[in-house]
Amino acid sequence: MATITERDLAATIDHAILKPELTRPDVDAELDIAAEWRAFSVCVRPSDIAHAVARLDGTGVAVGTVIGFPHGTTSTAAKVAEVRQALADGATEFDMVVNIGALRSGFDDVVTADIAAVVAAASGHVTKVILETSLLDDEQIARGSRLTEAGGADFVKTSTGFAGGGATVPHVELMRANVGPGVQVKASGGVRSYADALAMLAAGATRLGTSGSAVILGEARRVDAGGDAVGAVDASSY
């Protein structure tokens, strides 16, 4: 994929607003960035959902959140309760962290049941399963992708952005190869530049998780205007 318009690229971005230290003014500034650049959605901390829904009302930016974040080790019952509260607060997409230890242990039935319970609680809303690829080998990534599909989720996702590493082209390609056409791939963690975004989309991702949206879309805007990308990187993004 050589280029993509700013508008089309924005429509792939879930703008991440997840750092635990963010204050309310910090959150508001990030929500405003998502609205200004017309990102597809924001992915916010569960406690910020209702505020984000109110602030983004009328902007067309959807509000998603994280479940079992960032380690995936909360009980299935706790994950289900998180989804139900998030729905009540107005979230429309749910990025759940897989039970990483169970996946690494080969407890496939446990992993699938955990995913399926969250999918059921989401009541038809989009559910994405975060594998945390930096903690997995290729066999575990491939198997986790297949279990994501078996559990009924809509997306398999690379990373939280908080465990080191992040999305890589080979991992996105591996995930894409191990799910059917009904499951999409989200690349998240370390997507910090326009070049990163293009590489992940070319590898098979259809959604990007990043806090570097302004830098990435700023590059796309320059290209749209007939200029050249300057290689800007948001080194602080996750």
Short mmCIF file of C-alpha atoms in Angstrom, two decimals:
data_model
loop_
_atom_site.label_atom_id
_atom_site.label_comp_id
_atom_site.label_asym_id
_atom_site.label_seq_id
_atom_site.Cartn_x
_atom_site.Cartn_y
_atom_site.Cartn_z
CA MET A 1 0.00 0.00 0.00
CA ALA A 2 1.87 3.07 -1.25
CA THR A 3 -0.41 5.83 0.05
CA ILE A 4 -3.79 6.34 1.65
CA THR A 5 -5.81 9.51 2.02
CA GLU A 6 -5.95 11.27 5.35
CA ARG A 7 -9.67 10.60 5.60
CA ASP A 8 -9.35 6.89 4.86
CA LEU A 9 -6.43 6.53 7.25
CA ALA A 10 -8.31 8.34 10.03
CA ALA A 11 -11.15 5.87 9.57
CA THR A 12 -8.78 3.06 10.66
CA ILE A 13 -7.55 4.70 13.87
CA ASP A 14 -8.59 3.99 17.44
CA HIS A 15 -6.94 6.90 19.28
CA ALA A 16 -5.53 5.48 22.52
CA ILE A 17 -6.04 7.44 25.76
CA LEU A 18 -4.97 4.82 28.28
CA LYS A 19 -1.96 5.93 30.31
CA PRO A 20 -2.81 5.57 34.02
CA GLU A 21 -1.29 8.93 34.93
CA LEU A 22 -3.46 11.03 32.60
CA THR A 23 -5.38 13.80 34.36
CA ARG A 24 -8.82 14.98 33.24
CA PRO A 25 -7.29 17.91 31.31
CA ASP A 26 -4.91 15.44 29.66
CA VAL A 27 -7.82 13.22 28.68
CA ASP A 28 -9.77 16.19 27.32
CA ALA A 29 -6.83 17.27 25.18
CA GLU A 30 -6.60 13.78 23.68
CA LEU A 31 -10.35 13.58 23.09
CA ASP A 32 -10.11 16.88 21.25
CA ILE A 33 -7.27 15.53 19.08
CA ALA A 34 -9.42 12.56 18.11
CA ALA A 35 -12.29 14.87 17.20
CA GLU A 36 -10.07 17.31 15.29
CA TRP A 37 -8.51 14.57 13.16
CA ARG A 38 -11.76 12.61 12.88
CA ALA A 39 -10.39 9.32 14.17
CA PHE A 40 -12.71 6.36 13.95
CA SER A 41 -12.80 6.04 17.72
CA VAL A 42 -11.09 6.66 21.00
CA CYS A 43 -10.07 3.85 23.31
CA VAL A 44 -10.31 5.18 26.85
CA ARG A 45 -9.91 3.90 30.37
CA PRO A 46 -13.15 2.45 31.75
CA SER A 47 -13.53 5.28 34.26
CA ASP A 48 -13.42 7.84 31.43
CA ILE A 49 -16.15 6.35 29.23
CA ALA A 50 -19.12 8.47 30.27
CA HIS A 51 -17.09 11.67 30.12
CA ALA A 52 -15.70 10.77 26.69
CA VAL A 53 -19.17 9.99 25.35
CA ALA A 54 -20.44 13.38 26.49
CA ARG A 55 -17.44 15.35 25.20
CA LEU A 56 -17.45 13.62 21.81
CA ASP A 57 -21.20 13.86 21.29
CA GLY A 58 -21.90 15.02 17.75
CA THR A 59 -18.33 14.53 16.50
CA GLY A 60 -18.88 11.12 14.92
CA VAL A 61 -16.02 9.64 16.98
CA ALA A 62 -16.99 6.37 18.65
CA VAL A 63 -15.97 5.51 22.22
CA GLY A 64 -14.35 2.20 22.99
CA THR A 65 -12.66 0.88 26.10
CA VAL A 66 -10.42 -1.86 27.47
CA ILE A 67 -11.42 -4.94 29.43
CA GLY A 68 -9.14 -6.91 31.74
CA PHE A 69 -6.47 -4.32 31.00
CA PRO A 70 -3.52 -4.53 30.81
CA HIS A 71 -2.70 -8.07 31.97
CA GLY A 72 -5.78 -10.11 31.06
CA THR A 73 -5.62 -12.04 34.30
CA THR A 74 -8.84 -10.87 35.90
CA SER A 75 -11.56 -13.50 36.16
CA THR A 76 -14.04 -14.01 33.37
CA ALA A 77 -16.79 -12.82 35.72
CA ALA A 78 -14.88 -9.57 36.32
CA LYS A 79 -14.39 -9.05 32.59
CA VAL A 80 -18.10 -9.59 31.97
CA ALA A 81 -18.96 -7.09 34.72
CA GLU A 82 -16.59 -4.55 33.15
CA VAL A 83 -18.31 -4.94 29.79
CA ARG A 84 -21.76 -4.50 31.28
CA GLN A 85 -20.75 -1.32 33.10
CA ALA A 86 -18.98 0.00 30.02
CA LEU A 87 -22.10 -0.59 27.94
CA ALA A 88 -24.16 1.27 30.50
CA ASP A 89 -21.69 4.17 30.33
CA GLY A 90 -21.99 4.34 26.54
CA ALA A 91 -19.01 2.43 25.12
CA THR A 92 -19.58 0.71 21.78
CA GLU A 93 -16.35 -1.25 21.28
CA PHE A 94 -14.44 -3.48 23.69
CA ASP A 95 -10.76 -4.41 23.54
CA MET A 96 -10.23 -7.31 25.95
CA VAL A 97 -6.87 -8.70 26.98
CA VAL A 98 -6.65 -12.44 26.53
CA ASN A 99 -5.75 -14.56 29.56
CA ILE A 100 -2.08 -14.56 28.56
CA GLY A 101 -0.99 -17.19 31.07
CA ALA A 102 -3.77 -19.54 30.01
CA LEU A 103 -2.84 -19.11 26.36
CA ARG A 104 0.84 -19.79 27.08
CA SER A 105 -0.16 -22.82 29.17
CA GLY A 106 -2.13 -24.36 26.33
CA PHE A 107 -5.46 -24.04 28.16
CA ASP A 108 -7.36 -23.44 24.95
CA ASP A 109 -10.79 -24.18 26.40
CA VAL A 110 -10.23 -21.59 29.15
CA VAL A 111 -9.12 -18.96 26.63
CA THR A 112 -12.03 -19.60 24.28
CA ALA A 113 -14.60 -19.54 27.08
CA ASP A 114 -13.18 -16.27 28.44
CA ILE A 115 -13.45 -14.65 25.01
CA ALA A 116 -16.92 -16.05 24.34
CA ALA A 117 -18.23 -14.70 27.66
CA VAL A 118 -17.02 -11.20 26.86
CA VAL A 119 -18.44 -11.40 23.34
CA ALA A 120 -21.81 -12.46 24.76
CA ALA A 121 -21.79 -9.64 27.32
CA ALA A 122 -21.01 -7.13 24.54
CA SER A 123 -24.41 -7.93 23.01
CA GLY A 124 -23.44 -7.55 19.38
CA HIS A 125 -21.00 -4.68 19.84
CA VAL A 126 -17.50 -4.99 18.39
CA THR A 127 -15.10 -7.04 20.49
CA LYS A 128 -11.35 -7.17 19.96
CA VAL A 129 -9.00 -9.66 21.63
CA ILE A 130 -5.53 -8.42 22.59
CA LEU A 131 -2.97 -11.23 22.48
CA GLU A 132 0.07 -9.24 23.77
CA THR A 133 2.33 -10.62 21.05
CA SER A 134 5.59 -9.51 22.71
CA LEU A 135 4.97 -12.18 25.38
CA LEU A 136 4.14 -14.97 22.90
CA ASP A 137 5.96 -17.11 20.37
CA ASP A 138 4.68 -17.60 16.85
CA GLU A 139 2.79 -20.80 17.70
CA GLN A 140 1.00 -19.06 20.55
CA ILE A 141 0.15 -16.05 18.35
CA ALA A 142 -1.27 -18.30 15.64
CA ARG A 143 -3.23 -20.37 18.15
CA GLY A 144 -4.45 -17.30 20.00
CA SER A 145 -5.72 -15.89 16.72
CA ARG A 146 -7.66 -19.08 16.01
CA LEU A 147 -9.09 -19.10 19.54
CA THR A 148 -10.17 -15.48 19.06
CA GLU A 149 -12.20 -16.58 16.07
CA ALA A 150 -13.56 -19.61 17.93
CA GLY A 151 -14.71 -17.31 20.73
CA GLY A 152 -16.69 -15.19 18.31
CA ALA A 153 -14.72 -11.93 18.52
CA ASP A 154 -14.60 -9.44 15.66
CA PHE A 155 -10.89 -8.57 15.80
CA VAL A 156 -7.64 -10.08 16.96
CA LYS A 157 -5.23 -7.39 18.18
CA THR A 158 -1.48 -7.39 18.71
CA SER A 159 -0.72 -5.49 21.88
CA THR A 160 -1.74 -3.28 24.78
CA GLY A 161 1.21 -0.95 24.26
CA PHE A 162 2.26 -1.46 27.88
CA ALA A 163 4.22 -4.73 27.81
CA GLY A 164 7.20 -3.72 25.72
CA GLY A 165 7.48 -4.49 22.03
CA GLY A 166 4.34 -3.93 20.02
CA ALA A 167 2.93 -4.58 16.59
CA THR A 168 5.26 -5.95 13.93
CA VAL A 169 4.60 -6.69 10.29
CA PRO A 170 5.39 -10.43 10.65
CA HIS A 171 3.01 -10.76 13.60
CA VAL A 172 0.21 -8.94 11.79
CA GLU A 173 0.74 -11.21 8.79
CA LEU A 174 0.73 -14.28 11.04
CA MET A 175 -2.50 -13.21 12.72
CA ARG A 176 -4.14 -12.45 9.38
CA ALA A 177 -3.15 -15.89 8.08
CA ASN A 178 -4.74 -17.66 11.05
CA VAL A 179 -8.23 -16.16 10.99
CA GLY A 180 -10.94 -16.24 8.41
CA PRO A 181 -12.30 -13.27 6.47
CA GLY A 182 -14.91 -12.60 9.17
CA VAL A 183 -12.24 -11.63 11.71
CA GLN A 184 -10.20 -8.44 11.31
CA VAL A 185 -6.74 -7.60 12.64
CA LYS A 186 -5.86 -4.56 14.74
CA ALA A 187 -2.23 -3.46 14.96
CA SER A 188 -1.49 -1.66 18.20
CA GLY A 189 1.61 -0.78 20.17
CA GLY A 190 4.48 1.09 18.57
CA VAL A 191 2.51 2.48 15.61
CA ARG A 192 4.19 5.87 15.79
CA SER A 193 4.52 7.11 12.20
CA TYR A 194 2.80 7.31 8.83
CA ALA A 195 5.21 4.66 7.54
CA ASP A 196 4.31 2.37 10.45
CA ALA A 197 0.62 2.82 9.69
CA LEU A 198 1.03 2.02 6.00
CA ALA A 199 3.14 -1.05 6.78
CA MET A 200 0.56 -2.45 9.20
CA LEU A 201 -2.30 -1.90 6.77
CA ALA A 202 -0.33 -3.52 3.96
CA ALA A 203 0.31 -6.52 6.21
CA GLY A 204 -3.41 -7.06 6.70
CA ALA A 205 -4.50 -4.84 9.58
CA THR A 206 -7.74 -2.92 9.15
CA ARG A 207 -7.63 -0.99 12.43
CA LEU A 208 -4.72 0.79 14.12
CA GLY A 209 -4.37 1.56 17.82
CA THR A 210 -2.10 4.51 18.53
CA SER A 211 -1.75 7.64 20.61
CA GLY A 212 0.28 9.21 17.79
CA SER A 213 -2.74 9.99 15.62
CA ALA A 214 -1.95 13.68 15.06
CA VAL A 215 1.56 12.95 13.78
CA ILE A 216 0.42 10.08 11.58
CA LEU A 217 -2.50 11.98 10.09
CA GLY A 218 -0.44 15.13 9.72
CA GLU A 219 1.87 13.20 7.40
CA ALA A 220 -1.13 11.88 5.47
CA ARG A 221 -2.39 15.44 5.07
CA ARG A 222 0.94 16.55 3.61
CA VAL A 223 0.86 13.68 1.12
CA ASP A 224 -2.77 14.49 0.22
CA ALA A 225 -1.65 18.05 -0.56
CA GLY A 226 0.95 16.76 -3.00
CA GLY A 227 3.92 16.94 -0.68
CA ASP A 228 6.23 14.28 0.66
CA ALA A 229 6.04 12.59 4.03
CA VAL A 230 8.83 13.95 6.19
CA GLY A 231 9.26 10.88 8.35
CA ALA A 232 7.76 12.37 11.51
CA VAL A 233 7.64 9.97 14.45
CA ASP A 234 5.73 10.42 17.69
CA ALA A 235 8.33 8.92 19.98
CA SER A 236 6.09 9.25 23.04
CA SER A 237 3.17 7.33 21.55
CA TYR A 238 2.16 3.82 22.59
#
